[in-house]
GROMACS .gro file of C-alpha atoms in nm:
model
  228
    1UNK     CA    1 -10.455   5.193   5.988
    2UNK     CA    2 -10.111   5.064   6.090
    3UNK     CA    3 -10.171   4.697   5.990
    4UNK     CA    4 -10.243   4.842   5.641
    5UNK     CA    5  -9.930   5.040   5.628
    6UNK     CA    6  -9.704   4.745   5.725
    7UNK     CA    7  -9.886   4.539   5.516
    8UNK     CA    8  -9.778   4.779   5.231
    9UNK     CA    9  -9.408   4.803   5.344
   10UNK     CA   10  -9.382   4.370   5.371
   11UNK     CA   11  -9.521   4.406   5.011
   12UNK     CA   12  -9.255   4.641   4.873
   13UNK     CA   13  -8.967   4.460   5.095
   14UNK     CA   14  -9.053   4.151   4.909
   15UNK     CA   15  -9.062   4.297   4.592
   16UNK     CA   16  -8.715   4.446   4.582
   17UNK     CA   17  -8.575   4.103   4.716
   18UNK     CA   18  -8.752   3.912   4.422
   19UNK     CA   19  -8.594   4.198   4.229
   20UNK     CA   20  -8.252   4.118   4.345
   21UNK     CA   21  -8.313   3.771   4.328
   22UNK     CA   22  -8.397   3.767   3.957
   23UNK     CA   23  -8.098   3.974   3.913
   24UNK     CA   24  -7.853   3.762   4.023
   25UNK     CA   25  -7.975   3.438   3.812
   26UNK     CA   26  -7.996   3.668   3.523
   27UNK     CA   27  -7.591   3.758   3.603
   28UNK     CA   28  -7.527   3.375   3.658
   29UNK     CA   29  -7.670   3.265   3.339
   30UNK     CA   30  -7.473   3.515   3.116
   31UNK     CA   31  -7.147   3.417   3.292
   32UNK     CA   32  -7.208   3.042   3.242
   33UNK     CA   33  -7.268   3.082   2.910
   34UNK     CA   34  -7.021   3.350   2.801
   35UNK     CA   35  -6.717   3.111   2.816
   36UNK     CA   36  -6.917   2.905   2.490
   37UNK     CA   37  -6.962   3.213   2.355
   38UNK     CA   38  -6.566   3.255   2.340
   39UNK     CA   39  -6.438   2.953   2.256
   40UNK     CA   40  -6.439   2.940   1.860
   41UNK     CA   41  -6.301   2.652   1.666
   42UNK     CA   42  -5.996   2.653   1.492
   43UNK     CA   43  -5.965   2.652   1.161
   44UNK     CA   44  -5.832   2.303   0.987
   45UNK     CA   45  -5.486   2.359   0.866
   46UNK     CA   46  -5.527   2.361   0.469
   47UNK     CA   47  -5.386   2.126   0.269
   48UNK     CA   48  -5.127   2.172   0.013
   49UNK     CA   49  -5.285   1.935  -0.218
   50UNK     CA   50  -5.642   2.096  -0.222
   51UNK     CA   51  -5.478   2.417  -0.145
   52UNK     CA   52  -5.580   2.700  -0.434
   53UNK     CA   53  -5.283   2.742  -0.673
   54UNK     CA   54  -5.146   3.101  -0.619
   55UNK     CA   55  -5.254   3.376  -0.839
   56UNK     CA   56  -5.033   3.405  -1.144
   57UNK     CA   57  -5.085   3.790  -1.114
   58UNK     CA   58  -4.958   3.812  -0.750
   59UNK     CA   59  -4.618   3.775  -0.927
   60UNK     CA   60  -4.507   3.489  -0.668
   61UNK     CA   61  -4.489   3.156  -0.898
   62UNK     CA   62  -4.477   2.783  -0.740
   63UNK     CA   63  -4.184   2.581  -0.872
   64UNK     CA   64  -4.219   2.220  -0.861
   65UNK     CA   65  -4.042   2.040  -0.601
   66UNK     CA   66  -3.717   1.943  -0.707
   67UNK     CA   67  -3.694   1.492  -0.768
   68UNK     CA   68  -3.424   1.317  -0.582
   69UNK     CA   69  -3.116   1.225  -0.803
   70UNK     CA   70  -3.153   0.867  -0.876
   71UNK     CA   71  -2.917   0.639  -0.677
   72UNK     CA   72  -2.790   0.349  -0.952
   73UNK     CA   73  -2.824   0.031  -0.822
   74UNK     CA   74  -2.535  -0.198  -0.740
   75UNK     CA   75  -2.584  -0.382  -1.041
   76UNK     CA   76  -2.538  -0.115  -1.317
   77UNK     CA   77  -2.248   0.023  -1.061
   78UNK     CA   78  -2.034  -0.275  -1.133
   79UNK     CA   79  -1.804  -0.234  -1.427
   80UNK     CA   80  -1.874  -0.438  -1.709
   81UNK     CA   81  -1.562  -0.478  -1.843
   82UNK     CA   82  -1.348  -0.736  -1.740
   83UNK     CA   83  -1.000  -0.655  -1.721
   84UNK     CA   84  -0.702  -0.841  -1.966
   85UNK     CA   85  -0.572  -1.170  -1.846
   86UNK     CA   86  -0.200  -1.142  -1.788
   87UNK     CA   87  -0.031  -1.344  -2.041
   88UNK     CA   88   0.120  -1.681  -1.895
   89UNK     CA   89   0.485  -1.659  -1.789
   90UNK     CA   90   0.738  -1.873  -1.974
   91UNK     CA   91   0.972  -2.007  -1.743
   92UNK     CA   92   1.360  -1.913  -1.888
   93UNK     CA   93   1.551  -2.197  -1.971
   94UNK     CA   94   1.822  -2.242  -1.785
   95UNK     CA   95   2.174  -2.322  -1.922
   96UNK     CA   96   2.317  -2.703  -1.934
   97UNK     CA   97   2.532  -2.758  -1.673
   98UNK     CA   98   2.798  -3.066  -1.633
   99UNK     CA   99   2.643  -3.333  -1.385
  100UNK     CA  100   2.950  -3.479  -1.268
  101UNK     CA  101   3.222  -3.340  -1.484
  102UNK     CA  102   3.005  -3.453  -1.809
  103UNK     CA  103   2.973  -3.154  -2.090
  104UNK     CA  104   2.693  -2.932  -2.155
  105UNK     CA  105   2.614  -2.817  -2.498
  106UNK     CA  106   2.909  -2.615  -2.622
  107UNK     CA  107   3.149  -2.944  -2.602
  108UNK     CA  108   3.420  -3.016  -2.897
  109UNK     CA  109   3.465  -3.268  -3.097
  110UNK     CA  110   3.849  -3.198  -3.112
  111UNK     CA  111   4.160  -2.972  -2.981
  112UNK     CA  112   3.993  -2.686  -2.842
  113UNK     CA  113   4.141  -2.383  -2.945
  114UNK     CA  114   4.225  -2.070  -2.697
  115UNK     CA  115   3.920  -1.915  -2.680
  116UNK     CA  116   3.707  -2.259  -2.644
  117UNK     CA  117   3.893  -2.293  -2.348
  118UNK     CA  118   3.683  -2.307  -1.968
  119UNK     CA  119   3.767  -2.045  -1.816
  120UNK     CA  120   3.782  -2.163  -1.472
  121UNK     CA  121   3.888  -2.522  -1.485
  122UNK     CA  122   4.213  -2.677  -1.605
  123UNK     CA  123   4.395  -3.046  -1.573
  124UNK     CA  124   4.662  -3.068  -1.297
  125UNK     CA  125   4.971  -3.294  -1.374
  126UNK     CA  126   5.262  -3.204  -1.175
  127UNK     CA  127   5.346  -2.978  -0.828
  128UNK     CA  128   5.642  -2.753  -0.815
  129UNK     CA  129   5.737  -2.642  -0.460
  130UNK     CA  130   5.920  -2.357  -0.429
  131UNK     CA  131   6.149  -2.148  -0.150
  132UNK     CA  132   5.929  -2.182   0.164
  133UNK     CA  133   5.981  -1.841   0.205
  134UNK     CA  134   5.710  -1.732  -0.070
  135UNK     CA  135   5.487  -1.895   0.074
  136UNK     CA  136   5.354  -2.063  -0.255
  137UNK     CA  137   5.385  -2.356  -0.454
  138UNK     CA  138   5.331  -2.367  -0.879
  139UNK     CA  139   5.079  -2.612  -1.028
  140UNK     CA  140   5.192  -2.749  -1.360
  141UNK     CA  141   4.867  -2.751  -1.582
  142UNK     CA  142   4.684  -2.751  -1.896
  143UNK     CA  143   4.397  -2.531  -1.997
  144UNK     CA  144   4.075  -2.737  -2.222
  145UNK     CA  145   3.755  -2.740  -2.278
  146UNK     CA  146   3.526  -3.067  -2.202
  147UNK     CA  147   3.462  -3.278  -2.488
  148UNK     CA  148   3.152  -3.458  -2.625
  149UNK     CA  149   3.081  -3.804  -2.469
  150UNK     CA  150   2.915  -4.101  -2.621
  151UNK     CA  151   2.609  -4.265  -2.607
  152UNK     CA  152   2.805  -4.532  -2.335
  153UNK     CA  153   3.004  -4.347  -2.105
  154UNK     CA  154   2.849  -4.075  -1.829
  155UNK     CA  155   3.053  -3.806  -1.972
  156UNK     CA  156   3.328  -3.666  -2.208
  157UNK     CA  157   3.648  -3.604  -2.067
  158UNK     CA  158   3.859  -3.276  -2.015
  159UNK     CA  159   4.056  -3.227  -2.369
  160UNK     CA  160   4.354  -2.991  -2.292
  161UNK     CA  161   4.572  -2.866  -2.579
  162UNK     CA  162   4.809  -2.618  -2.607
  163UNK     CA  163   5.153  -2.625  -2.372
  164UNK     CA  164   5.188  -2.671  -2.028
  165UNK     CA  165   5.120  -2.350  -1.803
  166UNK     CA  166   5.278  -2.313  -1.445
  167UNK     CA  167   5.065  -2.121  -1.166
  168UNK     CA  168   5.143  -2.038  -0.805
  169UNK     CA  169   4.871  -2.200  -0.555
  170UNK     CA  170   4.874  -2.042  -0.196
  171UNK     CA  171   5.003  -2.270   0.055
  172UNK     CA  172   4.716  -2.151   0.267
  173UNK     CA  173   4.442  -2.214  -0.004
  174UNK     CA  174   4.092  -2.399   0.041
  175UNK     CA  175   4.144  -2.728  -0.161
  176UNK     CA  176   3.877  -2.991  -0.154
  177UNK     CA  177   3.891  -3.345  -0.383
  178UNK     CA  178   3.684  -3.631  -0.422
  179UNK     CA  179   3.796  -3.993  -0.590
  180UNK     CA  180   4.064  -4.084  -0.622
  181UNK     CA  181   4.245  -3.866  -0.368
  182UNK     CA  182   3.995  -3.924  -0.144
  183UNK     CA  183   3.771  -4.247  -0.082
  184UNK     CA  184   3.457  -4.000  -0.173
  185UNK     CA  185   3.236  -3.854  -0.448
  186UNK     CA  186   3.205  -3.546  -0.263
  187UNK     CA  187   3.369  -3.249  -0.250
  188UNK     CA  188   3.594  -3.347   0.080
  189UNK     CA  189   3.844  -3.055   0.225
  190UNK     CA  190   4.181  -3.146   0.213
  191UNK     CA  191   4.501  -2.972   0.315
  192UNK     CA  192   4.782  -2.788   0.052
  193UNK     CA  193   5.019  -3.052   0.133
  194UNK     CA  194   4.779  -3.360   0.146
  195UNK     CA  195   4.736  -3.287  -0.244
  196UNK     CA  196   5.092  -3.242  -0.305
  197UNK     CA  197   5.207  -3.580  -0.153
  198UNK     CA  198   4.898  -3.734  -0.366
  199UNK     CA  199   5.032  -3.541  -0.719
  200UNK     CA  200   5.368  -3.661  -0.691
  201UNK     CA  201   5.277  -3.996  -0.591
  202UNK     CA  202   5.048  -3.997  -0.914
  203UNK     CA  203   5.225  -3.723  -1.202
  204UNK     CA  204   5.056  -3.708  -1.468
  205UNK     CA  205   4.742  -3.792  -1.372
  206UNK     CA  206   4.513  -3.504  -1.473
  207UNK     CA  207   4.276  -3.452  -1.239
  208UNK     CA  208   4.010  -3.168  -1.351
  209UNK     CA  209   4.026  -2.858  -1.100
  210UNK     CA  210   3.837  -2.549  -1.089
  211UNK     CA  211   4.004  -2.246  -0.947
  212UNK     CA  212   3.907  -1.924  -0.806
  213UNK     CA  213   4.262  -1.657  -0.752
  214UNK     CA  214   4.271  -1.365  -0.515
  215UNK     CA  215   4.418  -1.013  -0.510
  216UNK     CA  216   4.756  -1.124  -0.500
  217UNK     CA  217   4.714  -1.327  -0.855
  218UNK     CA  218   4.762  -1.660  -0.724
  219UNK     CA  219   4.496  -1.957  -0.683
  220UNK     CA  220   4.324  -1.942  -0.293
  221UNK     CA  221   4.062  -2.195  -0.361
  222UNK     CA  222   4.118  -2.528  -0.541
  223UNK     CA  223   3.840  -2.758  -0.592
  224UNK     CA  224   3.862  -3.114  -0.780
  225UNK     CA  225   3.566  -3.192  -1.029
  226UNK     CA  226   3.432  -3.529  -1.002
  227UNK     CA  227   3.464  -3.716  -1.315
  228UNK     CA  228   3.303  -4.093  -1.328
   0.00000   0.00000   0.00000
C-alpha cells in the first residue's frame, strides 16, 4: 500500500522534471535561432545607370549633367601670327672730317668769301704783346676756309682772304702745337710765351689754329692743326 503510493509520487516527480527539461531546450532553441531571424540583408544601393527615370508627372525633371568646358590644347593656344620684322636700321652717315688738316667736302676752289669762312680756325702770322698789365697779348690773323687738294698732295691748304684781324689771346690760355714748333705730330702743350718766341722768330708763317674764347671775349684755348 505504501510502495504503491511512492511508486506513484517517483512517477509524477519525474514527469514534471522531463517537463521542465523539455522546456528549457524548447527556450534555447528559439533564442539561438531568433538572432537569424533578425538579421535581414541590406538592400544593394541602386544604381544611377539602371536606376528608373523619374516620373515626368512627379513634376521633379532630371537635367543632364553639365560637360566640362574644353581646355584648348597648347597647340591651338599659340598665336599664329607672327609678328612684323623691324625694318633694318641704316646707319647715319657721318660728316667728312679733315684727317690732318686736309678738307672735307665743302672745300673752295678759290677766295672764300665771309660766310665760307671756318668758323673756328684761322691762320696766325704775327704776335702783338701788349701792357703786361692786361694781362693779354693780340694775335694778328686771317680768317679762310680749307681749300680743295689734288690728287698728289695729303691735303689742301688753309686759303685766307679778306684783311688781317687782331684778337687778344689770354696769357694764361691752353695752347698746344705740333710740327714745326714742336718736333711732334701731336697735339703737344706748350706755354703762351713758348709760342710767342716761336711766331716772331718765324712771322708770317701761317700756322692753322683752332680757337675756343671764354666769357671775357678773348681766346683761352689755342690749338695748332697739323698740316702735312
Amino acid at each position: 500500500m505504501h510502495l504503491t503510493r511512492f511508486r506513484s509520487a517517483g512517477v509524477a516527480f519525474a514527469a514534471v522534471a522531463l517537463a521542465a527539461s523539455l522546456t528549457a531546450c524548447q527556450n534555447d532553441d528559439g533564442a539561438a535561432a531568433q538572432p537569424g531571424t533578425r538579421a535581414t540583408a541590406s538592400a544593394p544601393a541602386q544604381d544611377p545607370a539602371t536606376a528608373a527615370p523619374a516620373d515626368p508627372s512627379s513634376g521633379a525633371s532630371a537635367k543632364p549633367a553639365a560637360k566640362p568646358a574644353a581646355t584648348p590644347s597648347k597647340e591651338t593656344a599659340r598665336p599664329t601670327a607672327k609678328p612684323a620684322a623691324k625694318p633694318a636700321v641704316t646707319p647715319t652717315a657721318k660728316p667728312a672730317t679733315k684727317p690732318g688738316g686736309a678738307p672735307g667736302a665743302g672745300c673752295v676752289t678759290t677766295a672764300p668769301t665771309p660766310d665760307e669762312y671756318d668758323p673756328d680756325e684761322f691762320a696766325l702770322y704775327r704776335i702783338e704783346e701788349l701792357p703786361g698789365s692786361t694781362g693779354k697779348v693780340n694775335l694778328v690773323l686771317q680768317h679762310g676756309a680749307w681749300g680743295c687738294g689734288g690728287k698728289d698732295t695729303d691735303g689742301g691748304p688753309f686759303v685766307v682772304s679778306g684783311e688781317e684781324s687782331r684778337w687778344a689771346l689770354d696769357q694764361a690760355a691752353y695752347v698746344t702745337a705740333t710740327d714745326p714748333i714742336v718736333a711732334s705730330t701731336e697735339n703737344t702743350p706748350i706755354g703762351v710765351q713758348e709760342l710767342i718766341d716761336w711766331v716772331n722768330a718765324h712771322p708770317d708763317s701761317g700756322l692753322v689754329f683752332r680757337y675756343q674764347t671764354g666769357d671775357d671775349g678773348a681766346i683761352h684755348r689755342l690749338e695748332q692743326v697739323f698740316t702735312p
